[in-house]
mmCIF file of C-alpha atoms in Angstrom:
data_model
loop_
_atom_site.group_PDB
_atom_site.id
_atom_site.type_symbol
_atom_site.label_atom_id
_atom_site.label_comp_id
_atom_site.label_asym_id
_atom_site.label_seq_id
_atom_site.Cartn_x
_atom_site.Cartn_y
_atom_site.Cartn_z
ATOM 1 C CA MET A 1 0.000 0.000 0.000
ATOM 2 C CA PHE A 2 1.114 3.533 -0.692
ATOM 3 C CA ASP A 3 -0.509 6.078 1.637
ATOM 4 C CA ASN A 4 -0.336 9.834 1.197
ATOM 5 C CA LEU A 5 0.071 10.519 4.925
ATOM 6 C CA PRO A 6 1.124 8.587 8.013
ATOM 7 C CA ARG A 7 -1.499 6.543 9.780
ATOM 8 C CA GLY A 8 -2.907 7.803 13.054
ATOM 9 C CA THR A 9 -5.686 10.089 14.238
ATOM 10 C CA ILE A 10 -7.102 13.447 13.201
ATOM 11 C CA CYS A 11 -9.402 14.595 16.006
ATOM 12 C CA ILE A 12 -12.734 16.250 15.245
ATOM 13 C CA GLU A 13 -11.306 19.565 16.465
ATOM 14 C CA ASP A 14 -8.721 19.469 13.640
ATOM 15 C CA ILE A 15 -10.868 18.195 10.763
ATOM 16 C CA GLU A 16 -11.621 20.737 8.043
ATOM 17 C CA MET A 17 -14.054 20.827 5.142
ATOM 18 C CA GLY A 18 -12.474 19.527 1.954
ATOM 19 C CA MET A 19 -9.747 17.499 3.692
ATOM 20 C CA THR A 20 -8.832 14.381 1.729
ATOM 21 C CA ARG A 21 -6.828 11.244 2.334
ATOM 22 C CA HIS A 22 -6.177 8.270 0.105
ATOM 23 C CA LEU A 23 -4.353 5.021 -0.376
ATOM 24 C CA ARG A 24 -3.375 2.867 -3.326
ATOM 25 C CA LYS A 25 -3.376 -0.906 -3.247
ATOM 26 C CA GLN A 26 -2.916 -3.571 -5.884
ATOM 27 C CA VAL A 27 -5.608 -6.234 -5.497
ATOM 28 C CA THR A 28 -3.971 -9.655 -5.645
ATOM 29 C CA ASP A 29 -5.247 -13.196 -6.061
ATOM 30 C CA ARG A 30 -4.256 -13.770 -2.433
ATOM 31 C CA ASP A 31 -6.393 -10.788 -1.316
ATOM 32 C CA ILE A 32 -9.395 -12.279 -3.119
ATOM 33 C CA GLU A 33 -8.790 -15.748 -1.686
ATOM 34 C CA LEU A 34 -8.391 -14.385 1.853
ATOM 35 C CA PHE A 35 -11.518 -12.249 1.535
ATOM 36 C CA ALA A 36 -13.465 -15.296 0.318
ATOM 37 C CA GLU A 37 -12.247 -17.254 3.322
ATOM 38 C CA VAL A 38 -13.006 -14.566 5.894
ATOM 39 C CA SER A 39 -16.362 -13.527 4.431
ATOM 40 C CA THR A 40 -17.378 -17.071 3.373
ATOM 41 C CA ASP A 41 -18.358 -15.575 -0.020
ATOM 42 C CA ARG A 42 -17.032 -18.217 -2.382
ATOM 43 C CA ASN A 43 -18.946 -17.079 -5.463
ATOM 44 C CA PRO A 44 -17.011 -18.662 -8.360
ATOM 45 C CA VAL A 45 -16.981 -15.352 -10.260
ATOM 46 C CA HIS A 46 -14.246 -14.388 -7.789
ATOM 47 C CA LEU A 47 -12.351 -17.680 -7.584
ATOM 48 C CA ASP A 48 -12.820 -19.820 -10.715
ATOM 49 C CA ASP A 49 -11.270 -18.643 -14.006
ATOM 50 C CA ASP A 50 -13.292 -21.062 -16.163
ATOM 51 C CA TYR A 51 -16.585 -20.139 -14.535
ATOM 52 C CA ALA A 52 -15.875 -16.384 -14.587
ATOM 53 C CA ARG A 53 -14.955 -16.391 -18.308
ATOM 54 C CA ASP A 54 -18.552 -17.304 -19.124
ATOM 55 C CA THR A 55 -20.072 -14.423 -17.121
ATOM 56 C CA ILE A 56 -20.812 -10.843 -18.187
ATOM 57 C CA PHE A 57 -17.435 -9.919 -16.660
ATOM 58 C CA GLU A 58 -15.539 -12.308 -18.965
ATOM 59 C CA GLY A 59 -13.092 -13.074 -16.193
ATOM 60 C CA ARG A 60 -12.609 -13.116 -12.444
ATOM 61 C CA ILE A 61 -13.395 -10.033 -10.394
ATOM 62 C CA ALA A 62 -12.671 -8.991 -6.829
ATOM 63 C CA HIS A 63 -15.480 -8.955 -4.295
ATOM 64 C CA GLY A 64 -17.159 -5.541 -4.266
ATOM 65 C CA MET A 65 -16.858 -5.407 -0.495
ATOM 66 C CA LEU A 66 -13.123 -6.043 -0.750
ATOM 67 C CA THR A 67 -12.887 -2.841 -2.780
ATOM 68 C CA ALA A 68 -15.182 -1.061 -0.305
ATOM 69 C CA GLY A 69 -12.887 -2.245 2.480
ATOM 70 C CA LEU A 70 -10.200 0.059 1.111
ATOM 71 C CA ILE A 71 -12.493 3.000 1.922
ATOM 72 C CA SER A 72 -12.774 1.608 5.440
ATOM 73 C CA ALA A 73 -8.970 1.455 5.622
ATOM 74 C CA VAL A 74 -8.626 5.142 4.721
ATOM 75 C CA ILE A 75 -11.280 6.105 7.273
ATOM 76 C CA GLY A 76 -9.956 3.881 10.068
ATOM 77 C CA GLU A 77 -6.278 4.608 9.511
ATOM 78 C CA GLN A 78 -6.076 8.160 8.154
ATOM 79 C CA LEU A 79 -9.221 10.342 8.167
ATOM 80 C CA PRO A 80 -10.340 10.583 10.868
ATOM 81 C CA GLY A 81 -8.201 7.549 11.706
ATOM 82 C CA HIS A 82 -7.695 5.529 14.855
ATOM 83 C CA GLY A 83 -10.679 5.707 17.212
ATOM 84 C CA THR A 84 -13.208 6.425 14.454
ATOM 85 C CA VAL A 85 -16.596 4.689 14.694
ATOM 86 C CA TYR A 86 -18.454 3.902 11.462
ATOM 87 C CA MET A 87 -22.116 4.990 11.593
ATOM 88 C CA GLY A 88 -23.160 4.365 8.005
ATOM 89 C CA GLN A 89 -22.017 3.918 4.429
ATOM 90 C CA THR A 90 -23.676 4.093 1.026
ATOM 91 C CA LEU A 91 -22.032 2.392 -1.942
ATOM 92 C CA LYS A 92 -22.636 2.236 -5.655
ATOM 93 C CA PHE A 93 -20.510 -0.153 -7.693
ATOM 94 C CA LEU A 94 -19.790 1.239 -11.159
ATOM 95 C CA ALA A 95 -17.300 -1.239 -12.630
ATOM 96 C CA PRO A 96 -15.489 -4.417 -11.597
ATOM 97 C CA VAL A 97 -12.057 -4.595 -10.017
ATOM 98 C CA ARG A 98 -9.898 -7.414 -11.349
ATOM 99 C CA PRO A 99 -6.942 -9.278 -9.885
ATOM 100 C CA GLY A 100 -3.845 -7.175 -10.497
ATOM 101 C CA ASP A 101 -5.706 -3.829 -10.610
ATOM 102 C CA MET A 102 -4.194 -0.916 -8.683
ATOM 103 C CA VAL A 103 -7.068 0.636 -6.746
ATOM 104 C CA TYR A 104 -6.981 4.256 -5.608
ATOM 105 C CA ALA A 105 -9.325 4.839 -2.623
ATOM 106 C CA GLU A 106 -10.081 8.380 -1.448
ATOM 107 C CA VAL A 107 -12.288 10.072 1.126
ATOM 108 C CA LYS A 108 -13.142 13.775 1.319
ATOM 109 C CA VAL A 109 -14.797 15.687 4.173
ATOM 110 C CA ILE A 110 -18.086 17.170 2.957
ATOM 111 C CA ASP A 111 -19.837 17.959 6.267
ATOM 112 C CA ILE A 112 -18.841 18.356 9.922
ATOM 113 C CA ASP A 113 -21.126 18.408 12.985
ATOM 114 C CA LEU A 114 -18.675 19.393 15.709
ATOM 115 C CA ALA A 115 -21.220 19.167 18.546
ATOM 116 C CA LYS A 116 -22.084 15.556 17.673
ATOM 117 C CA ARG A 117 -18.539 14.680 16.485
ATOM 118 C CA ARG A 118 -20.006 13.494 13.174
ATOM 119 C CA VAL A 119 -18.193 13.746 9.861
ATOM 120 C CA LYS A 120 -19.687 13.004 6.452
ATOM 121 C CA LEU A 121 -17.210 11.797 3.849
ATOM 122 C CA GLU A 122 -17.538 11.503 0.096
ATOM 123 C CA CYS A 123 -15.851 8.254 -0.928
ATOM 124 C CA HIS A 124 -14.656 6.743 -4.167
ATOM 125 C CA CYS A 125 -12.383 4.072 -5.560
ATOM 126 C CA ALA A 126 -10.829 4.240 -9.015
ATOM 127 C CA VAL A 127 -8.763 2.042 -11.322
ATOM 128 C CA ASP A 128 -6.687 3.810 -13.987
ATOM 129 C CA GLY A 129 -8.543 7.046 -13.253
ATOM 130 C CA LYS A 130 -11.984 5.469 -13.795
ATOM 131 C CA LYS A 131 -14.306 5.403 -10.777
ATOM 132 C CA VAL A 132 -15.339 1.870 -9.881
ATOM 133 C CA LEU A 133 -17.142 2.685 -6.610
ATOM 134 C CA ILE A 134 -18.746 5.834 -5.179
ATOM 135 C CA GLY A 135 -20.533 6.550 -1.930
ATOM 136 C CA GLU A 136 -20.741 8.471 1.304
ATOM 137 C CA ALA A 137 -19.808 7.554 4.857
ATOM 138 C CA MET A 138 -20.954 8.975 8.189
ATOM 139 C CA VAL A 139 -18.521 8.510 11.045
ATOM 140 C CA LEU A 140 -18.115 9.470 14.669
ATOM 141 C CA ALA A 141 -14.700 11.098 14.925
ATOM 142 C CA PRO A 142 -12.394 10.886 17.927
ATOM 143 C CA SER A 143 -12.030 13.980 20.129
ATOM 144 C CA ARG A 144 -9.230 15.242 22.319
ATOM 145 C CA LYS A 145 -11.907 15.797 25.009
ATOM 146 C CA PHE A 146 -12.218 12.027 25.475
ATOM 147 C CA ASP A 147 -8.543 11.039 25.217
#
């Protein structure tokens, strides 16, 4: 993974509108196999080359939630980071991610409710500059008041 900033915590008091963070990760066969094992989603479109060739995707694809997990990684590790609590997430899958694809995952602050420590984030993942996933997340951000 190649992150744009060190991992850690940005407290609600320091979060600003328009802040962004991202990571890049190449999705590997091993990632897909491990996700299948952990999630118990063994759909052959993810795991079986012969089966997947005969689908609309014409080849294996990564689990959509594996791609969405990269958004979770940015939120939980960078913005807001450690101590963040997920409250909700919307997702729309626009295109498949394939083994070997380099995925760029980014979140951007679009709303802040300081009193409730809530932050709304615009989220997307892209491969070769093309968005493959879009959505929004609502999170409860950590605060220095509770540390």
